[in-house]
Every structure is written in C-alpha cells, then in structure tokens.
mmCIF file of C-alpha atoms in Angstrom:
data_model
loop_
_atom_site.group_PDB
_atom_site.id
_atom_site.type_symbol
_atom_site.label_atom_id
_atom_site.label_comp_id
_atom_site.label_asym_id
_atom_site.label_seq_id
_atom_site.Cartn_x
_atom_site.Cartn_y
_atom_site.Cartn_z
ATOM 1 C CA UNK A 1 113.024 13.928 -65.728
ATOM 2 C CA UNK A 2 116.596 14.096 -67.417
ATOM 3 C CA UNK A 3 117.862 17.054 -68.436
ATOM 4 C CA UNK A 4 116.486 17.979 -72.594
ATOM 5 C CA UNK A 5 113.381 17.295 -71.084
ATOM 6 C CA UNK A 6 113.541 19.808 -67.768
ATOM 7 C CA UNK A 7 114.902 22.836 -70.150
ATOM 8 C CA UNK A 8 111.906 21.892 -72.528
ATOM 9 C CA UNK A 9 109.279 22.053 -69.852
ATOM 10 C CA UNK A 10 110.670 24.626 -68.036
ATOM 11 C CA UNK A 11 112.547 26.604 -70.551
ATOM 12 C CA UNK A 12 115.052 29.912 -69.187
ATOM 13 C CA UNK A 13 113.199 33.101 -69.620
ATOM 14 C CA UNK A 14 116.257 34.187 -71.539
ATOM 15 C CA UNK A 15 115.410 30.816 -73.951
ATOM 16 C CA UNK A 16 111.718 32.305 -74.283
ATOM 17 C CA UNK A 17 112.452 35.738 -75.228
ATOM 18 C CA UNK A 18 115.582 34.815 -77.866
ATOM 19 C CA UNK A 19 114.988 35.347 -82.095
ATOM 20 C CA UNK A 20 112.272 32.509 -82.648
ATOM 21 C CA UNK A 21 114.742 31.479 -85.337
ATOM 22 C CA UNK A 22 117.723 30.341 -82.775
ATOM 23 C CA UNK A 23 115.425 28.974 -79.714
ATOM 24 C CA UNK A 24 115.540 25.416 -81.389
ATOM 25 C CA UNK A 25 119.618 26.039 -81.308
ATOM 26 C CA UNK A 26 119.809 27.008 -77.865
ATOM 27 C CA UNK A 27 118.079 23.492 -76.196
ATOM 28 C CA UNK A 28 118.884 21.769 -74.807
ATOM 29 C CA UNK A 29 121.917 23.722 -73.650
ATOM 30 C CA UNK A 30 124.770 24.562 -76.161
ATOM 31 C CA UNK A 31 126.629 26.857 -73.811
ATOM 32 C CA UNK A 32 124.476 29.267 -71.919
ATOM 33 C CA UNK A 33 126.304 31.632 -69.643
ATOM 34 C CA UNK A 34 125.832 34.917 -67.476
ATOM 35 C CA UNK A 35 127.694 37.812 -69.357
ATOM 36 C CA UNK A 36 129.569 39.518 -67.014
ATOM 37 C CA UNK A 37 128.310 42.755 -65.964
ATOM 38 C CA UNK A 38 128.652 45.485 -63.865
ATOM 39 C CA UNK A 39 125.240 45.511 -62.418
ATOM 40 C CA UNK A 40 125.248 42.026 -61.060
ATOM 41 C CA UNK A 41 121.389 42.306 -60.268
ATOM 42 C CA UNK A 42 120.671 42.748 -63.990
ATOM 43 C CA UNK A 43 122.540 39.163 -65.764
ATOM 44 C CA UNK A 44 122.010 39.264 -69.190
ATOM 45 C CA UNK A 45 121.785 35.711 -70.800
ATOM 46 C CA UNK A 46 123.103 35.239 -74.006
ATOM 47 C CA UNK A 47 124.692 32.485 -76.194
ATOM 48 C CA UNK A 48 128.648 32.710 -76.351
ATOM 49 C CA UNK A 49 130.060 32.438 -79.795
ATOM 50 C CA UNK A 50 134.095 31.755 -78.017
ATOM 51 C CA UNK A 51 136.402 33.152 -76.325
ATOM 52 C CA UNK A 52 136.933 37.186 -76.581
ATOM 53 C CA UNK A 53 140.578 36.628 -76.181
ATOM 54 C CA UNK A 54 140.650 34.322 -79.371
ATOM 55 C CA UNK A 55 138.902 36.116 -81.736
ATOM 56 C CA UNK A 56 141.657 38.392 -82.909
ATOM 57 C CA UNK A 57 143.389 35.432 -83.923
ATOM 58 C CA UNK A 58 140.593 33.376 -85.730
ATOM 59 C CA UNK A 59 141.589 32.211 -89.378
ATOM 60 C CA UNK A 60 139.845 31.145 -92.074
ATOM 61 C CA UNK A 61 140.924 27.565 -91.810
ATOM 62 C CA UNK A 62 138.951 27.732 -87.983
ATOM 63 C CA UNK A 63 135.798 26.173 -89.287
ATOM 64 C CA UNK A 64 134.031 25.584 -86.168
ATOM 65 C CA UNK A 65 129.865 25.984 -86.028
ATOM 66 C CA UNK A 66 129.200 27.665 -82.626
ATOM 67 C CA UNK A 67 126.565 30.207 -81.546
ATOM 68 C CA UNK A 68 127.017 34.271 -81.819
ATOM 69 C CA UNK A 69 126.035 36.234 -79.241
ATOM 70 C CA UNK A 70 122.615 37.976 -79.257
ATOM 71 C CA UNK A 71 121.910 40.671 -77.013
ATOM 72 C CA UNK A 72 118.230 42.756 -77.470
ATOM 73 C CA UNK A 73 118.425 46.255 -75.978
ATOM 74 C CA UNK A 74 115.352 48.697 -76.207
ATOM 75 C CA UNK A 75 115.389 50.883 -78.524
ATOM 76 C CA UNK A 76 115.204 53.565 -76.002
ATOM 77 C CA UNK A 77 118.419 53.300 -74.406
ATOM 78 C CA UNK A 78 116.153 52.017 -71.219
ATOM 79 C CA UNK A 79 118.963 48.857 -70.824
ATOM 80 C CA UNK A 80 121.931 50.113 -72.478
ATOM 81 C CA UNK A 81 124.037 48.511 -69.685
ATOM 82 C CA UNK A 82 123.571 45.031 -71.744
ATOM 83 C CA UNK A 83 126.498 46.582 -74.303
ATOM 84 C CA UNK A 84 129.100 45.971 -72.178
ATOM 85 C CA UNK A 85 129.463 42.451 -73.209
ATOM 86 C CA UNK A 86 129.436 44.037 -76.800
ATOM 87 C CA UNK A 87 131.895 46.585 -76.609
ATOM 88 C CA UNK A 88 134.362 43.997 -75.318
ATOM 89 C CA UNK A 89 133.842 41.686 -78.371
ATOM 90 C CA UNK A 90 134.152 44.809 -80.373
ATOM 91 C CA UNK A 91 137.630 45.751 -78.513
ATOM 92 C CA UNK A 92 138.580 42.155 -78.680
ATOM 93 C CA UNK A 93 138.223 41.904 -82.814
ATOM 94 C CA UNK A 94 134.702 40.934 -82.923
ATOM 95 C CA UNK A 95 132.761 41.416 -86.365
ATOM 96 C CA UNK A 96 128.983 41.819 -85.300
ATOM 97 C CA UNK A 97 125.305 43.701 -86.127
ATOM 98 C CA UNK A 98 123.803 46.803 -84.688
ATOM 99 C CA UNK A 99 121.108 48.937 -85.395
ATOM 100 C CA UNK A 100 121.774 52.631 -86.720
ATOM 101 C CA UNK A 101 118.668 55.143 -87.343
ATOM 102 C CA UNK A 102 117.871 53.955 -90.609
ATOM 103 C CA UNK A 103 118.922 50.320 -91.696
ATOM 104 C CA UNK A 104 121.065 47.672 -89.518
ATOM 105 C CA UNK A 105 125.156 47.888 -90.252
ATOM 106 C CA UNK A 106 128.061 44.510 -89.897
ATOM 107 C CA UNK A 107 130.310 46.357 -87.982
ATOM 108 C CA UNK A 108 133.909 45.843 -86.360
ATOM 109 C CA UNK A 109 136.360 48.502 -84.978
ATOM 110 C CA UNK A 110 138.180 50.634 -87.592
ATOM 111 C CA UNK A 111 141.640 49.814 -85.838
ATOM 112 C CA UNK A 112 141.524 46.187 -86.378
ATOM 113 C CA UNK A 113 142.863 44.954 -90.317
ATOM 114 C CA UNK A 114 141.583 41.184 -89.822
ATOM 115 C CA UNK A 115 138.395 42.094 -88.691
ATOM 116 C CA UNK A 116 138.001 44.736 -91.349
ATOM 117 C CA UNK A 117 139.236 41.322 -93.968
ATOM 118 C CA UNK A 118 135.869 39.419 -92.218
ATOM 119 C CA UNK A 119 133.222 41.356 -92.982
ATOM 120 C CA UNK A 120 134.072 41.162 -96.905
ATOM 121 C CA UNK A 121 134.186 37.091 -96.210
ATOM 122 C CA UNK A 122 131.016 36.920 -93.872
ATOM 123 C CA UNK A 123 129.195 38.859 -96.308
ATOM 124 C CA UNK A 124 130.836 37.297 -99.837
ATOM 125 C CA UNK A 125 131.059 41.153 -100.524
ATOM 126 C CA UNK A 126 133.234 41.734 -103.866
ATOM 127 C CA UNK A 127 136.195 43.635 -102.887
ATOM 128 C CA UNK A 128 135.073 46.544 -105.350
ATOM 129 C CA UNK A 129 132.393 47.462 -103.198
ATOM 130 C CA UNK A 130 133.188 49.979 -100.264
ATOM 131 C CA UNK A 131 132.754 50.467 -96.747
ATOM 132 C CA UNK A 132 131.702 53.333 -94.585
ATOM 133 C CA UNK A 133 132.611 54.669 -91.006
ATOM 134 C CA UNK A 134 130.161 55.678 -87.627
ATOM 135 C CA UNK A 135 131.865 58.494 -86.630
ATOM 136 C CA UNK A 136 131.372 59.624 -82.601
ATOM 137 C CA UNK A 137 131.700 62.885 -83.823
ATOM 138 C CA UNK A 138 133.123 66.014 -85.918
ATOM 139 C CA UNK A 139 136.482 65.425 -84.817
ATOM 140 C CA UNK A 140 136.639 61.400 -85.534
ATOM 141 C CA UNK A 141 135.652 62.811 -89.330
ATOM 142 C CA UNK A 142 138.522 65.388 -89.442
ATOM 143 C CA UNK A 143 141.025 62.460 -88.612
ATOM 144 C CA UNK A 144 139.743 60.008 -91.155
ATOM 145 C CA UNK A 145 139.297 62.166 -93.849
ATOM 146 C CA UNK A 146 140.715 65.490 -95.308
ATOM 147 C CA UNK A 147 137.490 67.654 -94.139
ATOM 148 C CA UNK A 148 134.660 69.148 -95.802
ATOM 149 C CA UNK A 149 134.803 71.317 -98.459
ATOM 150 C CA UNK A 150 134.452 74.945 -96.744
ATOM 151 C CA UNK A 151 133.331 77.179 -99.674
ATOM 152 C CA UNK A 152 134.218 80.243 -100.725
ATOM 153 C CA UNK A 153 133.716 84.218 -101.448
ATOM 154 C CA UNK A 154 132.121 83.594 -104.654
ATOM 155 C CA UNK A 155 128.866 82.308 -103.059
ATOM 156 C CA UNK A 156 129.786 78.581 -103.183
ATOM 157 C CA UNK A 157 128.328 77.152 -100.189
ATOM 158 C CA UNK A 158 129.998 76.403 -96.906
ATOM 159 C CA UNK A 159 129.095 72.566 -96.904
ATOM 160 C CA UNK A 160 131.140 72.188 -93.518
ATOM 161 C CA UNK A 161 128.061 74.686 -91.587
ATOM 162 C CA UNK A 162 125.226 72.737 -94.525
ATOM 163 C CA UNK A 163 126.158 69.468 -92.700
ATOM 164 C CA UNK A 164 126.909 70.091 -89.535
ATOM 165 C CA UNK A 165 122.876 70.579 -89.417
ATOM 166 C CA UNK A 166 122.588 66.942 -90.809
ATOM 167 C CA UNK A 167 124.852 65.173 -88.419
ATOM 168 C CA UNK A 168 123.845 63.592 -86.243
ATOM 169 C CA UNK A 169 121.303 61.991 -88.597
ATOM 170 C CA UNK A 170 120.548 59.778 -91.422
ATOM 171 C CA UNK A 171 123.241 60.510 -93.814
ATOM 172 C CA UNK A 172 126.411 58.869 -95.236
ATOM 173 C CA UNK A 173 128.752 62.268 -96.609
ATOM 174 C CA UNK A 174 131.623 60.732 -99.279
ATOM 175 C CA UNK A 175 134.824 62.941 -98.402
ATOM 176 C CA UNK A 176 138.450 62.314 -99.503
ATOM 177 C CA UNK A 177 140.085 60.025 -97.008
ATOM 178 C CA UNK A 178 143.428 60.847 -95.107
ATOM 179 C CA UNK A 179 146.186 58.763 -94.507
ATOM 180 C CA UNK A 180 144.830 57.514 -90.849
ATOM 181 C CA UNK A 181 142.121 55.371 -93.100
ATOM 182 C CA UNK A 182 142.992 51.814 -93.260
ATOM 183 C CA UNK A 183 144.208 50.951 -96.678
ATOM 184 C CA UNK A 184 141.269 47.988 -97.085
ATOM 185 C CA UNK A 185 138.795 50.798 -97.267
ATOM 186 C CA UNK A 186 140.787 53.256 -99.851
ATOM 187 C CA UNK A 187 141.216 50.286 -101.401
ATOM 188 C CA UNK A 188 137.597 48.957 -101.414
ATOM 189 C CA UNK A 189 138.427 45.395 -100.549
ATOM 190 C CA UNK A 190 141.714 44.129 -98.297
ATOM 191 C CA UNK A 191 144.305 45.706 -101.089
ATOM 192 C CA UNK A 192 143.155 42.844 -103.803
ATOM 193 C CA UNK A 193 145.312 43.810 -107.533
ATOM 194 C CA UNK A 194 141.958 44.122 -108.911
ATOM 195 C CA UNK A 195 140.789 47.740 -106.873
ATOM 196 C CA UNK A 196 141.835 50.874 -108.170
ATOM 197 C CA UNK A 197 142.756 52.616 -104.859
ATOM 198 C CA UNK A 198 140.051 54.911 -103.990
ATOM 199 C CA UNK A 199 140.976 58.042 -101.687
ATOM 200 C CA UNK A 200 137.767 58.529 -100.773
ATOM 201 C CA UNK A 201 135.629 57.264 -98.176
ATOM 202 C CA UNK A 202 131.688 57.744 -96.661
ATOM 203 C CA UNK A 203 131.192 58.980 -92.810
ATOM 204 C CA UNK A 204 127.954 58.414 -91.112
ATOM 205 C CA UNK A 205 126.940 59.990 -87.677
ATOM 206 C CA UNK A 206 123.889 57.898 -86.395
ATOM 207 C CA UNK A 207 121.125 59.568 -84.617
ATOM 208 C CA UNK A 208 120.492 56.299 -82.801
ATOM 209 C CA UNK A 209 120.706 56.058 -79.067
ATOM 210 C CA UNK A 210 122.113 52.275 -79.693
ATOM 211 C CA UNK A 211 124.467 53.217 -81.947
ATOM 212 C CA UNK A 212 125.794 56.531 -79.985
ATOM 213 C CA UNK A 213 126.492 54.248 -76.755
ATOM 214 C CA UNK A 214 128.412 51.133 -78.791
ATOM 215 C CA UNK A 215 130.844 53.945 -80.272
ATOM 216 C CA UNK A 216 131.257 56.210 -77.279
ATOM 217 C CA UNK A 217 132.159 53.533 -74.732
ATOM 218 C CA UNK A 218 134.705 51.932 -77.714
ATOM 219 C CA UNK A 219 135.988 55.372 -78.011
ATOM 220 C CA UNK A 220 136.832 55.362 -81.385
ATOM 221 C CA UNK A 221 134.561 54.910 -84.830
ATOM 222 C CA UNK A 222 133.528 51.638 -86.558
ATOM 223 C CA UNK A 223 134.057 50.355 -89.556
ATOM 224 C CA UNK A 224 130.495 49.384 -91.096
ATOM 225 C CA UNK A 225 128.400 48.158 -94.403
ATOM 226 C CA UNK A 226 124.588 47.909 -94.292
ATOM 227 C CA UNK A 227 122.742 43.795 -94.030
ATOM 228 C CA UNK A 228 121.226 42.953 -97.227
ATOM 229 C CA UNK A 229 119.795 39.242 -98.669
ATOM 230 C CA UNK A 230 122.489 37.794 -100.528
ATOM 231 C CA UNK A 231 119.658 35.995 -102.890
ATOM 232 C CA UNK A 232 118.231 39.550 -103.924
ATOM 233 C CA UNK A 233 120.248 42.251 -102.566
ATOM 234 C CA UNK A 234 116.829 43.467 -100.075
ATOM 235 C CA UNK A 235 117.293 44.874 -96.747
ATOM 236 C CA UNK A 236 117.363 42.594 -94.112
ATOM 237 C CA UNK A 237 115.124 44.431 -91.342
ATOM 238 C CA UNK A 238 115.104 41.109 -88.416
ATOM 239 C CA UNK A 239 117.885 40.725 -86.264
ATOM 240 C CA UNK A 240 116.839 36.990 -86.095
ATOM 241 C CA UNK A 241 116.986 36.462 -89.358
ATOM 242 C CA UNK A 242 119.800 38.357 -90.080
ATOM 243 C CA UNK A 243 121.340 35.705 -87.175
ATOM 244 C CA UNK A 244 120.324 32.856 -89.392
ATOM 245 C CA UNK A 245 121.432 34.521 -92.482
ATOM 246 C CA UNK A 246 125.249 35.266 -91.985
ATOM 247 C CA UNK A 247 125.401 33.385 -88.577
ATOM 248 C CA UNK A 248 128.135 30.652 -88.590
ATOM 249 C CA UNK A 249 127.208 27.308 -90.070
ATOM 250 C CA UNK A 250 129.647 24.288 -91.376
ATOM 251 C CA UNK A 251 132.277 25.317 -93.769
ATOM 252 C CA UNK A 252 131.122 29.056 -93.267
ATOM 253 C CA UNK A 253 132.549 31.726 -90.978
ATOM 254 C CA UNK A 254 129.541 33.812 -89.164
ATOM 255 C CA UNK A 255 128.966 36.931 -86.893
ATOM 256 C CA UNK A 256 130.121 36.836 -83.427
ATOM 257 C CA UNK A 257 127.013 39.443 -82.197
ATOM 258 C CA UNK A 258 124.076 40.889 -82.860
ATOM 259 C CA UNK A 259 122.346 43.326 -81.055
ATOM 260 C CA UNK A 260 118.479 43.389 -81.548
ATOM 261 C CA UNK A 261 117.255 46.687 -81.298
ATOM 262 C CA UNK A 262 113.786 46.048 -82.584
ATOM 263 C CA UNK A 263 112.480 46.057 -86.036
ATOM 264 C CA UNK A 264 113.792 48.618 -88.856
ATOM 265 C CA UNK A 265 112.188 49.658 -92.033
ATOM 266 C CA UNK A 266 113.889 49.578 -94.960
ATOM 267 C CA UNK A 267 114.987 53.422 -95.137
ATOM 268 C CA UNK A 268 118.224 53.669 -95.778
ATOM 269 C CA UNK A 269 120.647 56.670 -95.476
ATOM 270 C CA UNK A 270 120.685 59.951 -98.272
ATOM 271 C CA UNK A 271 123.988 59.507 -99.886
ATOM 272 C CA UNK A 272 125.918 63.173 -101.118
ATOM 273 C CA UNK A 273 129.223 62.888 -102.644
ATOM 274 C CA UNK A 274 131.243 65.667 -101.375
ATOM 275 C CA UNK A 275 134.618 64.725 -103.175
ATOM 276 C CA UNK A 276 134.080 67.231 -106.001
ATOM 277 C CA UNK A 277 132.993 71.293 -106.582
ATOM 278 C CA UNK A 278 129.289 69.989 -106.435
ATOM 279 C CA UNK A 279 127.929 68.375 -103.350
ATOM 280 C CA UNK A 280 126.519 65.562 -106.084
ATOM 281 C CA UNK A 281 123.007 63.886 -104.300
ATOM 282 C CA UNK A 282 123.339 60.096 -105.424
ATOM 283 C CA UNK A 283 120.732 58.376 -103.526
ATOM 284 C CA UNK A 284 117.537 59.740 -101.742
ATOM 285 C CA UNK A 285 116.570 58.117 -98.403
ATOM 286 C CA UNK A 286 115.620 59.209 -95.247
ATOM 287 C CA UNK A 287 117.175 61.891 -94.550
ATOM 288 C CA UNK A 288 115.736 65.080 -96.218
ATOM 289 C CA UNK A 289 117.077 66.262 -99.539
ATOM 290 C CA UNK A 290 118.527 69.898 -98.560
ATOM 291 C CA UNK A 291 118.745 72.597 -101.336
ATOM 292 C CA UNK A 292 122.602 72.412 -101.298
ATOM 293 C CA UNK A 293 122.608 69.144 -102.587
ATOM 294 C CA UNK A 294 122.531 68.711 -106.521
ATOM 295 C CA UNK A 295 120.459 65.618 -107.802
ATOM 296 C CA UNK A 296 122.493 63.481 -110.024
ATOM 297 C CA UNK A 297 119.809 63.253 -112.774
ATOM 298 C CA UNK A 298 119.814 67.380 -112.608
ATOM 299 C CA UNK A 299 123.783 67.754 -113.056
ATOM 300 C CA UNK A 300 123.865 69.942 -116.047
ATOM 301 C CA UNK A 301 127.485 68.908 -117.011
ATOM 302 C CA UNK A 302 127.935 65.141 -118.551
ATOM 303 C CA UNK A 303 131.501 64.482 -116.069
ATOM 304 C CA UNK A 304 129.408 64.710 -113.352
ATOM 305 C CA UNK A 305 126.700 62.563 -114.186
ATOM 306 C CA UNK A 306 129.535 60.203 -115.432
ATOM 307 C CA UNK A 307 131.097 59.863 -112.360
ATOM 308 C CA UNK A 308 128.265 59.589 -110.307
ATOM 309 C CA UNK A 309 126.942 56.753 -111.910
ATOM 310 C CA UNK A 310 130.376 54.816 -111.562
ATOM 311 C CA UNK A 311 130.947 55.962 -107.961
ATOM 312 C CA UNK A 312 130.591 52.540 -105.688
ATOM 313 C CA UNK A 313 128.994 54.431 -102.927
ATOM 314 C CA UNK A 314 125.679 54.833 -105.076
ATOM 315 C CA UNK A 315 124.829 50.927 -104.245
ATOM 316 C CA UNK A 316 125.855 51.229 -100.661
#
C-alpha cells in the first residue's frame, strides 16, 4: 500500500479531528509536524503555515499557497498549554484568529507595524475603518490611551469606577489615544492621504479564558478587528470556515493561525464612546446597557447625534 493510500485508510487522529473544511488539504501529507511543546507527552499536531523566523519579513510580492496553523483549545482553558505554539507566531509577527467572549477577532501584536499593515490586506478592509486593542488589563489602557474620563463635583459620573465594573467583559470603550498608539490605528488604515488622523481609539478587555492566556503569556495587548463575510458583512461564527475564508490561496495572502475555540454566536460587543462629556451608547450587544450610558437615538442635542452617526467605531 503506497503512501496516499496508508494516510487515507489509516488517517492521524490529528487528520480526523481538524475543520472538516481543511481535512481534504491536509492528505496526503502537506507538511504535518509536532509543535514543539513543553509537555512532550501532550504533541499537538497541527499544519505549519512557514517558518516563525520568516514571517516578520513576508512581503506582499511572497505569493506562496501554504497551510496556516490550526490549533482547537477547549473553551475551558482545560488544554491551554496548546498556545504556546501561538504565542510564538504572535511574538514572531504572525497575523492570526482567536476567540474573545463575544465574536472571533484577526489579531497580531500591537508592537509590530507590518503585521498591523496585514490585517487591512487579509481582510480587503478600507483603510477608513478602525481597529481596536485586547488590553491585559487597566494599566495596558492607561498607556495606550489618555484614560477615562473621571467626572466631577457637579454630579457628572465617574466613568473610570462605571467601567471598571464592565471590564473584564463584553465591551469595546472608545477613549482618546496617547502617543504610545501606533500611528496605523490613529490613522485608521497604515497612514494612507485619504484618513483624517483620528486620536481616538477602542479598548476591549475579554472575559474569555482563551483570550486572557494568548495576551498574558505575550505580555503585552493585541491589536484586533472582529471576522465578518466579505460577500455580506455577517459574522463569521466557524473557525473552519473562517480558515477557508481568509486562509491563503494563489495570488492571495492568508492567516498564519487560528485557534478554534468552539462555536460563537453572533453577539458582538456594546460599543460606548467615551471621547466626549457624554458616555454616547452607539451599539447594543452583549454586554448590558448600564444607566450611565446615553443611547444615541436619546441624545437630546443634534452634535451629538451627528457625531455618533459618523464615528467609524459604530460599524466595528
């Protein structure tokens, strides 16, 4: 029995348990390796987009179809040893997919310009159209942004104590940015003439045991925009078909991870712009609407309805 027909007789268990969508991609064997691990009695198999090392220095003229690397972690943090391949492609420049608490995110690390350039190409985003941060914490949103507003004696609310009961959780806060932000995201788009710089910028704090592990053990936050169909603008919800959707393919630059952390639904975060006197609420999702936050549609004065309706992070 030659090879093709061995691995289709008796496929790897790995092969068995991959996105339905990529099995037919995987035999009969382009390039299956054993990540390596720490807990060598645990090998994760997974299919190896290239080298780490290179990835920093990928172009757009590097056209070459290869596989991204798909790692499925419960959703309970039962296996969250299987990162550690991810937080190396992260470190290394990788652009890739995770799960948050409410819809997936195309990520890469906040530090790394080209990387930051990729995710507008991988997802044809138009370079008007911003991008948020997962923050590890308070102190990651004090250094990319100039704080929340902290109210005052005339009964104006302290929205610093209002949020700090939403985060962690499923909202995306717009603040004013600070100089540490990279100028792509002030910019909305990798500095094209077009984009009216934008000093502003929307922090997320995921209460998603996933999500908390990827940014703890990169140390430092991630740049991120949530998956939607290109065709319609829907969520995508599948990690396999998000895979086949902005995976590489001929002519076409692709993700170099995804990790599958089970099926979403397609909740996405509340979205409060804190950038002005109001704390203006511009899109309802999953996380509850607090009494603090104004609804758009209620805002008594015309500016603020006016700006709110131009303001990018609306259609996030």
């Amino acid at each position: 029995m030659n090879l093709h027909a061995t691995l289709m007789h008796h496929p790897s268990p790995w092969i068995s348990s991959s996105p339905p969508q990529s099995r037919e991609k995987l035999l009969p064997f382009p390039s299956l390796l054993r990540c390596g691990l720490s807990r060598s009695r645990h090998p994760v198999m997974c299919m190896v987009k290239r080298s780490p090392k290179r990835l920093k220095y990928r172009s757009t003229s590097d056209r070459k179809v290869s596989e991204a690397v798909y790692v499925s972690v419960d959703s309970h943090g039962s296996d969250i040893w299987k990162l550690e391949r991810v937080i190396q492609l992260l470190k290394d420049g990788a652009v890739g997919v995770i799960p948050t608490d409410t819809v997936y995110a195309i990520v890469c690390d906040l530090k790394e310009p080209r990387s930051i350039d990729r995710i507008y190409r991988i997802k044809d985003m138009d370079p008007k159209k911003p991008l948020s941060i997962l923050c590890r914490s308070f102190q990651d949103i004090d250094t990319y942004t100039t704080g929340f507003p902290r109210g005052n004696s005339q009964g104006i609310t302290n929205i610093f104590r209002a949020a700090r009961q939403c985060f962690p959780g499923p909202y995306t806060f717009i603040l004013p940015a600070s100089k540490e932000m990279p100028k792509q995201c002030t910019n909305f788009g990798g500095g094209a003439e077009s984009c009216a710089p934008r000093k502003s910028v929307g922090v997320r704090m995921p209460n998603d045991v996933i999500c908390e592990s990827i940014l703890r053990e990169l140390d430092g936050p991630l740049i991120c925009t949530s998956v939607r169909r290109p065709a319609d603008d829907d969520w995508l919800l599948d990690p396999a078909i998000i895979l086949d959707t902005y995976g590489a393919s001929e002519g076409k630059e692709g993700l170099d991870f995804v990790v599958d952390g089970g099926l979403r639904i397609a909740d996405p975060s509340t979205v409060v712009d804190l950038t002005g006197a109001i704390p203006v609420l511009l899109r309802r999702g999953k996380g509850p609407v607090e009494d603090w936050m104004l609804p758009v549609e209620e805002a008594s004065d015309s500016r603020v309805r006016e700006m709110a309706a131009s303001n990018p992070y609306a259609k996030l």
